[in-house]
Coordinates of C-alpha atoms in Angstrom, one line a residue:
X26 CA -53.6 -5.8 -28.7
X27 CA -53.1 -4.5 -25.4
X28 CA -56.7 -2.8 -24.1
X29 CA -58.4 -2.9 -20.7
X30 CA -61.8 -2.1 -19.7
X31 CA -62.8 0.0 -17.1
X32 CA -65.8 -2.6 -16.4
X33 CA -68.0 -5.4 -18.3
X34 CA -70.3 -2.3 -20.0
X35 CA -67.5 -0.5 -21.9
X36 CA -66.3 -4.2 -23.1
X37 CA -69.7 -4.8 -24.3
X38 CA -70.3 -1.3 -26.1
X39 CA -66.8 -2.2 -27.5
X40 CA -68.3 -5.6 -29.1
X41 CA -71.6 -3.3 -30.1
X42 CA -68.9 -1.0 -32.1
X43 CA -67.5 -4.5 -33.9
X44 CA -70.9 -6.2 -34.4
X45 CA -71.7 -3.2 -36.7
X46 CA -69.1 -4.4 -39.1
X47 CA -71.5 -6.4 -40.6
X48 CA -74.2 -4.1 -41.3
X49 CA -75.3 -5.3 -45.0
X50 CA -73.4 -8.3 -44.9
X51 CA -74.6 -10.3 -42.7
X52 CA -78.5 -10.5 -42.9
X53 CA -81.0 -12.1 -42.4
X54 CA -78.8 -13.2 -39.8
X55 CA -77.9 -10.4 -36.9
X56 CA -75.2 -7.9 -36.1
X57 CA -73.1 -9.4 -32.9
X58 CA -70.0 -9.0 -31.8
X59 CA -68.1 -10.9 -28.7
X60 CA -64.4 -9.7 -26.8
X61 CA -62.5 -12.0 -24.3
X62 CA -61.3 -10.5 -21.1
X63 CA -59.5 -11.8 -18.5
X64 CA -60.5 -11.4 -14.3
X65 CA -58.7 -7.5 -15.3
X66 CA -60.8 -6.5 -17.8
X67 CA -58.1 -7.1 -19.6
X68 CA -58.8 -7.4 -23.4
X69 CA -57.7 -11.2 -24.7
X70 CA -59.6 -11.6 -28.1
X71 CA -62.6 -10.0 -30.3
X72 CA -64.5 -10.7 -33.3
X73 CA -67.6 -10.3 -35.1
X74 CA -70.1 -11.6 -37.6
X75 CA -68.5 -10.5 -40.2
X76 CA -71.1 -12.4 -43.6
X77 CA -73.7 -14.3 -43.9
X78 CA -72.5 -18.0 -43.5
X79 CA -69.5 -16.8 -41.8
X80 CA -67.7 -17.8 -38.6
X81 CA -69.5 -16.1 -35.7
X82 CA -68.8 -13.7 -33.5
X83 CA -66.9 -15.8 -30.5
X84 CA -65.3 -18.0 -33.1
X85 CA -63.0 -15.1 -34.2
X86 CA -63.0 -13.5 -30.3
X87 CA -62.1 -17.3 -29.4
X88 CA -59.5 -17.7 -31.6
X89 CA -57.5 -14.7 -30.9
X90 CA -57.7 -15.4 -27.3
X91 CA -56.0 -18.9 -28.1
X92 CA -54.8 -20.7 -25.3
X93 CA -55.4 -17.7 -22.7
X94 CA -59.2 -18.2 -23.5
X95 CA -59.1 -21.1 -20.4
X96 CA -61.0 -19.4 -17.6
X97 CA -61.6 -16.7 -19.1
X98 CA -64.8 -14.5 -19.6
X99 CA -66.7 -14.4 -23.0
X100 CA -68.9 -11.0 -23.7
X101 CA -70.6 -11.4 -26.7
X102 CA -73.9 -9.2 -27.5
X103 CA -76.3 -12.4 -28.6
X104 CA -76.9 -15.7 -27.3
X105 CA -74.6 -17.8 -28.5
X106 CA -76.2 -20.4 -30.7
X107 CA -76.6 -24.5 -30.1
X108 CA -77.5 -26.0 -33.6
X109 CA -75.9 -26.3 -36.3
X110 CA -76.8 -23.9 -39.0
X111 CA -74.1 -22.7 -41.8
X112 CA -71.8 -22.9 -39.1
X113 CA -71.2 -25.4 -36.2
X114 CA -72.6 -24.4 -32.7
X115 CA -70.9 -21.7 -31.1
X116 CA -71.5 -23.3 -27.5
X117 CA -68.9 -26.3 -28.4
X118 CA -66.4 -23.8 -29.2
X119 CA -66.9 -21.9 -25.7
X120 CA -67.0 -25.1 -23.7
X121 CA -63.7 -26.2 -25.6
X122 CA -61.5 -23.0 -24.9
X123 CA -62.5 -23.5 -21.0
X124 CA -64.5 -20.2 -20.9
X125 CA -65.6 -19.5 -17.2
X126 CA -68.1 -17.2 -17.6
X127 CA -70.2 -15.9 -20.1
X128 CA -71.6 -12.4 -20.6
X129 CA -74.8 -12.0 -22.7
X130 CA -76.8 -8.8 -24.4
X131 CA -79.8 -10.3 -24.9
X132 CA -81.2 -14.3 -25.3
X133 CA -81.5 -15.0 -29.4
X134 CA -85.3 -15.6 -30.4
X135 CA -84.5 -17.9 -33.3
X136 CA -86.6 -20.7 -32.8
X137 CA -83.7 -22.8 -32.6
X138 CA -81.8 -20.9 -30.3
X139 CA -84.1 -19.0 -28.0
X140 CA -82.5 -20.0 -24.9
X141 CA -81.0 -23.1 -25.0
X142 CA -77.4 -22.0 -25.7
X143 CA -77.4 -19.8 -22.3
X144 CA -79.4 -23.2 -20.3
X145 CA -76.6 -25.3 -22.4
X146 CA -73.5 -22.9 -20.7
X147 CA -75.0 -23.4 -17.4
X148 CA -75.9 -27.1 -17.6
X149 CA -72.1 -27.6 -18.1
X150 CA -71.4 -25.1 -15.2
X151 CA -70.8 -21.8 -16.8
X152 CA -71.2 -18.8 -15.0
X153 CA -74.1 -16.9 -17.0
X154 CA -75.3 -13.3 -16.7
X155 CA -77.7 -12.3 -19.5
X156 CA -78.9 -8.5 -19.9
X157 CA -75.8 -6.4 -20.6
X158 CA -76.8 -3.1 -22.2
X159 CA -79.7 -4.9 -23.5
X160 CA -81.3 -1.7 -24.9
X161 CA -78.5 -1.3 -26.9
X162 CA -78.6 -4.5 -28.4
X163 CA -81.7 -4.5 -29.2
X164 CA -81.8 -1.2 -31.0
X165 CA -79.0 -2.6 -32.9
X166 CA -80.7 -5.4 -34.0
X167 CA -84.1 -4.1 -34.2
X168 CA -84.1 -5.1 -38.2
X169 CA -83.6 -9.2 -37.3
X170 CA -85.9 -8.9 -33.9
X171 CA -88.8 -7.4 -35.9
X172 CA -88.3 -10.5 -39.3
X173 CA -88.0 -13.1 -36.0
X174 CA -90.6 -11.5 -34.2
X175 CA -93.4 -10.6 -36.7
X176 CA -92.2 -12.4 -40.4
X177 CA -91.5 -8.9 -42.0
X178 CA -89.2 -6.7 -42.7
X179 CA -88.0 -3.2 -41.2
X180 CA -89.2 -0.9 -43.6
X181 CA -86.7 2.0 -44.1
X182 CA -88.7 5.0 -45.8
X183 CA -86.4 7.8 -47.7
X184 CA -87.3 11.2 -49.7
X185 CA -85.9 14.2 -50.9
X186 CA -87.7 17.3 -50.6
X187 CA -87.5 21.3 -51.1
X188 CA -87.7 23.4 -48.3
X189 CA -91.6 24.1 -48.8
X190 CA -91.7 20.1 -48.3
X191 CA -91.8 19.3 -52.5
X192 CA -90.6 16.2 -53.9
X193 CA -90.9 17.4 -57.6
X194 CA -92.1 20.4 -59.2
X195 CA -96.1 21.0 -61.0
X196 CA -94.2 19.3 -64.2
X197 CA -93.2 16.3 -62.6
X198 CA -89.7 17.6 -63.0
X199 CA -87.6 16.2 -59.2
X200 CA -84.1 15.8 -60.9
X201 CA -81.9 17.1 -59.0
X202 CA -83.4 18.3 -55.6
X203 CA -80.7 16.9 -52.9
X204 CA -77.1 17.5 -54.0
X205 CA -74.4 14.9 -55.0
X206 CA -73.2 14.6 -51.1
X207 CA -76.8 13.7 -50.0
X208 CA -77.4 11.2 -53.3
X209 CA -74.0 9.7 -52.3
X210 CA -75.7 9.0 -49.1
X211 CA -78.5 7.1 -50.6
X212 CA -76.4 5.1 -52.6
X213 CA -74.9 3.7 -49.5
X214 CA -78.2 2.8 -48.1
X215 CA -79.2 1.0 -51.1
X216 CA -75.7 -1.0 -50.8
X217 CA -76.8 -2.3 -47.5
X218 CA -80.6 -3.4 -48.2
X219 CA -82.1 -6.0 -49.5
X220 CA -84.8 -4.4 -51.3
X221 CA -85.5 -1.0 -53.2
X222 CA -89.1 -0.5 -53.7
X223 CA -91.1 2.2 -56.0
X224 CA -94.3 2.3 -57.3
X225 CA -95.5 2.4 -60.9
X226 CA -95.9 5.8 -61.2
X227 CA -92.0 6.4 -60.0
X228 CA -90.9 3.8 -62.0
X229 CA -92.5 5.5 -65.5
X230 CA -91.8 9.0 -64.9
X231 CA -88.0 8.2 -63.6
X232 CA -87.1 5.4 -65.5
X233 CA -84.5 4.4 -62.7
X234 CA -82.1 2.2 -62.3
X235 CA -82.0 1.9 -58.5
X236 CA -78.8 0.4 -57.9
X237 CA -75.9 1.4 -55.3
X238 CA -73.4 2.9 -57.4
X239 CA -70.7 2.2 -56.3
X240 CA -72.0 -1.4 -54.9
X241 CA -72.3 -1.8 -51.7
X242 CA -72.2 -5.2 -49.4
X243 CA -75.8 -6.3 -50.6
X244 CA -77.4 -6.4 -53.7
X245 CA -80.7 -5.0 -53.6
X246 CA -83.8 -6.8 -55.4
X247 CA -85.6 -3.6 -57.4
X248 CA -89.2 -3.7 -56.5
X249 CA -92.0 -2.2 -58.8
X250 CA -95.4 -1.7 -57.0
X251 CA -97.3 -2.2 -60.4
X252 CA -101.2 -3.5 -59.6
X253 CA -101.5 -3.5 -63.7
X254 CA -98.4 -4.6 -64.7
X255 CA -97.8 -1.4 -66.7
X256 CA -94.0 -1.6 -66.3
X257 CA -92.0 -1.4 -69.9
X258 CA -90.0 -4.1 -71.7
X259 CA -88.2 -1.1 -72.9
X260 CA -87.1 0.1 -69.0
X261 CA -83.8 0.3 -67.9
X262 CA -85.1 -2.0 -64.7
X263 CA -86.7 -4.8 -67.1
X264 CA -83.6 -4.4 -69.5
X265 CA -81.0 -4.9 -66.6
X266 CA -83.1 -7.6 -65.1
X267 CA -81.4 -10.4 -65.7
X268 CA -78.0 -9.3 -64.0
X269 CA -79.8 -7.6 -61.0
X270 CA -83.0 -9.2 -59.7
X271 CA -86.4 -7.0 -60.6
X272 CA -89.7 -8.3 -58.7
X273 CA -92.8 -6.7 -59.9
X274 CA -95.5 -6.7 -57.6
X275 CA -98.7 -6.9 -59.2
X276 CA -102.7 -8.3 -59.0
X277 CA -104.3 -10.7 -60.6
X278 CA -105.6 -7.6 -62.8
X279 CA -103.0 -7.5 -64.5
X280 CA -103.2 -8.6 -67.9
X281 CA -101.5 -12.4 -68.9
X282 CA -99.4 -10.9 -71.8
X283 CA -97.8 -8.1 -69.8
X284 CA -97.2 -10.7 -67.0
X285 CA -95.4 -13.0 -69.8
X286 CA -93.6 -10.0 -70.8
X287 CA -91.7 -9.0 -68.0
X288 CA -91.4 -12.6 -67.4
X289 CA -89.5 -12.9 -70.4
X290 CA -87.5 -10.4 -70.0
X291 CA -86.2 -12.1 -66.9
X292 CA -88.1 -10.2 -64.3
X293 CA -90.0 -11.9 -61.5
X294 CA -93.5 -10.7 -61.4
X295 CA -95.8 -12.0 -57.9
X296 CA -99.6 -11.7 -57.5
X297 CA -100.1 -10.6 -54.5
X298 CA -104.0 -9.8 -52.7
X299 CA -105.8 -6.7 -53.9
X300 CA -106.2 -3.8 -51.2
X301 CA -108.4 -0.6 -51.4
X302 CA -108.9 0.3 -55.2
X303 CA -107.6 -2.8 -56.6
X304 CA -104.3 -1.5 -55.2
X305 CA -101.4 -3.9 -53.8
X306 CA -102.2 -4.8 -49.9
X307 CA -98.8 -3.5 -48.5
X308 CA -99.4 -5.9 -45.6
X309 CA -99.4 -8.9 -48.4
X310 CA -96.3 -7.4 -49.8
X311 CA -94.3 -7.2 -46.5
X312 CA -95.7 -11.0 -45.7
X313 CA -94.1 -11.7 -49.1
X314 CA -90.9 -10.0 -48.9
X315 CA -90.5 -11.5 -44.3
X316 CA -91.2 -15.2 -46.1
X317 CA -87.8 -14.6 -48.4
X318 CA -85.7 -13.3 -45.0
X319 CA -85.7 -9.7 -46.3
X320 CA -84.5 -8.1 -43.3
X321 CA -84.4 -4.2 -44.3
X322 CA -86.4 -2.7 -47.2
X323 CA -85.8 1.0 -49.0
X324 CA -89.3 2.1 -49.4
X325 CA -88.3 5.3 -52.2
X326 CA -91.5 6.6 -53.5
X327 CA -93.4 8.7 -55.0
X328 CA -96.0 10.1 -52.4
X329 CA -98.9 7.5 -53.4
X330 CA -96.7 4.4 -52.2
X331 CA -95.0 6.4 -49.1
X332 CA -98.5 7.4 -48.2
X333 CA -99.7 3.5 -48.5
X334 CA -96.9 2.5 -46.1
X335 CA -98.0 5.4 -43.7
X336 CA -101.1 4.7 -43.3
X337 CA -100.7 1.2 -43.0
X338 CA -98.5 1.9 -40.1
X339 CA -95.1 0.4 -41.4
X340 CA -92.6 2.4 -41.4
X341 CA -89.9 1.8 -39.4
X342 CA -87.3 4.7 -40.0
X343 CA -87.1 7.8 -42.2
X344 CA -84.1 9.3 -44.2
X345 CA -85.3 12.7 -45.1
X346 CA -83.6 15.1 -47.4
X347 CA -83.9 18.9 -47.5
X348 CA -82.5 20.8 -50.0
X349 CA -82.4 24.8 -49.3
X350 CA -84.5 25.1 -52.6
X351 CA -88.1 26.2 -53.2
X352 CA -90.5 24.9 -55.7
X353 CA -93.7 26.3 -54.9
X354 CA -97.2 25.5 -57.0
X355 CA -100.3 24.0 -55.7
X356 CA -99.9 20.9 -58.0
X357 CA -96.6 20.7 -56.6
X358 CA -96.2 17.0 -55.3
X359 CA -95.7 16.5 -51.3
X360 CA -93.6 13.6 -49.8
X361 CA -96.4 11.6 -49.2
X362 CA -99.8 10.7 -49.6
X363 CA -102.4 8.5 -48.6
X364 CA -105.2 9.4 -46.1
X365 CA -102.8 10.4 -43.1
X366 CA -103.8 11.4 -40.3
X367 CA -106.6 14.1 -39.0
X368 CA -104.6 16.2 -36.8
X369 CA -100.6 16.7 -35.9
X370 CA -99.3 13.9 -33.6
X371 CA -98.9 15.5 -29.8
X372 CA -95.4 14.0 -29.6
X373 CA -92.8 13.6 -31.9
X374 CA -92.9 10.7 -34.5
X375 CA -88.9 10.1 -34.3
X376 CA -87.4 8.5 -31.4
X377 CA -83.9 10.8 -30.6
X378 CA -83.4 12.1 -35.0
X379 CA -79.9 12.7 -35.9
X380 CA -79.6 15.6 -38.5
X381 CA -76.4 16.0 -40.4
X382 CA -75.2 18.4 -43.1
X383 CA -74.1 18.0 -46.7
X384 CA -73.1 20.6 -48.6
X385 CA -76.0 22.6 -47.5
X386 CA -78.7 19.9 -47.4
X387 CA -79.7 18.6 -44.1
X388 CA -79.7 14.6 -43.6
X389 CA -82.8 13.7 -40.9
X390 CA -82.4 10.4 -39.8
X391 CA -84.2 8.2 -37.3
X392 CA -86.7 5.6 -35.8
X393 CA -90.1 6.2 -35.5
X394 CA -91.0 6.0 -31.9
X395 CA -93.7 3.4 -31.9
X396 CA -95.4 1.7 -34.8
X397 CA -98.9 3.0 -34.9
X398 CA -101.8 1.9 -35.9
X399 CA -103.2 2.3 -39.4
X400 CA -104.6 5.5 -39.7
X401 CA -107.5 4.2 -42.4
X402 CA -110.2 1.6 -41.3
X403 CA -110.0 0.0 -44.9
X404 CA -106.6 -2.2 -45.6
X405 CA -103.9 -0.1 -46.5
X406 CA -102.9 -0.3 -50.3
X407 CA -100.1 0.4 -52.5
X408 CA -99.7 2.8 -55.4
X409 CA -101.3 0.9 -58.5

């Protein structure tokens, strides 16, 4: 391993590109990665998170530093932590290898950590700097900041669509409109969330299985938005529910014996608050799904529930599809629903969009800049 930096910001973008590693394994924890360097920028160790209830970060940097760890400084892109969790604190391990100084990201705001690892270095006479590329660490992490931060998860929101902006055809008929390269690509998105959620409507017309095929690092609990608790028995998601998890989110309008139903069949069904027309209150939902440490979310349709999460102002980041087709027809369905909005936005909704190419469809991928405001004055609900 023989590296050198040309200063402390290449090292840390260097432990940015390790801490992404663990993108899909490591949640609801974060993405973080540390390197050792010497007083030459000389690169002595590096490691990352690399699973949940895994070592950390400056364990494996630590460790591959050995002995030449003494005086030495530690980059590492989060706070390291002071309690013990699934894994002892990471601040023993720094004060044992004889680490001089320590070189942060950003401070950790888990409750248990938010600060007292860095006041922990210094009380035992560490040299501290905190702030390295903390932009960058952020946006990395912006998935466990916002489940910290507000108790819900980052909503991820995907469609395919024709080039006249169709998600399915006056029939109903949406099989195939993105190619295998671009469906390929969604698979690996479901293989690194912990949630895929449709609504009823998708659910009945589709009959999907919404797994990652092949698996991924995660597996993802399929989410029904179902206010009447109209989902099958017969379905391939309540037949597969006992060997991958199936919540159905539902009202307390739904009838008892459809409830008992899907219970039986090994689904878990949760009555959450009504919203506008007896519709699932996506804000209840999200509470829900923050309370069981979902970190990232697949929101995948149809336009009734995309629509619900728009309005409501909680999307986070869109995967968009477009397929050079045409569909045309004026009971051709859109992307999304909803109320939306009452005229175009004067800026762009995505913060710096990547677009790709795949066999001819382009990929648009990105953050949306800011999380509005709803754009209805009633609560925002989900397809029934």
């Amino acid at each position: 391993m023989i590296r050198q930096y040309v200063d402390l910001a290449e090292a840390m973008r260097h432990a940015l590109e390790l801490a992404r590693r663990g993108a899909g394994a490591v949640e609801p924890n974060p993405q973080v990665g540390a390197v050792v360097v010497d007083d030459r920028l000389n690169l002595l160790g590096a490691g990352f998170h690399a699973r949940f209830g895994g070592p950390h970060a400056e364990i494996g940097a630590l460790e591959q530093a050995g002995d030449r760890a003494a005086g030495a400084t530690l980059i590492v892109s989060l706070e390291p932590c002071c309690h013990h969790g699934k894994t002892p604190p990471c601040v023993d391990a720094v004060l044992r290898a004889g680490i001089r100084r320590v070189v942060v990201g950003i401070a950790d705001p888990f409750p248990r950590v938010a600060g007292q690892g860095i006041a922990r270095l210094r009380a035992a006479g560490l040299e501290v700097e905190v702030g390295l590329l903390a932009d960058e660490v952020r946006q990395l992490n912006a998935p466990f900041l916002k489940l910290i931060e507000t108790g819900r998860p980052w909503v991820h929101a995907k469609w395919a669509m024709t080039l006249d902006g169709k998600i399915a055809a006056c029939t109903g008929e949406s099989r195939w409109i993105s190619n295998p390269a671009s469906r390929a690509v969604v698979h690996r998105l479901r293989g690194q969330v912990d949630a895929i959620v449709v609504g009823i409507e998708t659910a009945l017309r589709d009959d999907p299985q919404l797994t990652a095929r092949p698996p991924g690092p995660r597996i993802a609990t399929r989410i029904v938005v179902d206010s009447q608790a109209r989902l099958p028995p017969a379905s391939q998601l309540v037949r597969t529910a006992r060997a991958t998890p199936l919540l159905v989110a539902t009202t307390a309008a739904a009838p008892a014996g459809r409830v008992a139903d899907l219970q039986s069949c090994g689904a878990e069904v949760v009555v959450l608050p009504c919203g506008g027309s007896q519709r699932v209150d996506v804000e209840s939902l999200l509470q829900e799904l923050g309370r069981r440490q979902m970190t990232n979310i697949l929101v995948e349709g149809g336009g009734a529930l995309l629509g619900s999460f728009f309005d409501a102002g909680s999307i986070d980041e869109l995967h968009v599809f477009v397929a050079p087709k045409l569909l045309g027809g004026a009971q051709s369905r859109g992307p999304m629903g909803g109320t939306g909005r009452p005229a175009p936005p004067a800026t762009p909704d995505l913060d710096d969009p990547a677009f790709e190419f795949h066999d001819g469809d382009v990929y648009i991928h990105g953050r949306v800049r800011r999380l509005p405001h709803a754009v209805v004055s009633s609560p925002a609900a989900l397809t029934p």
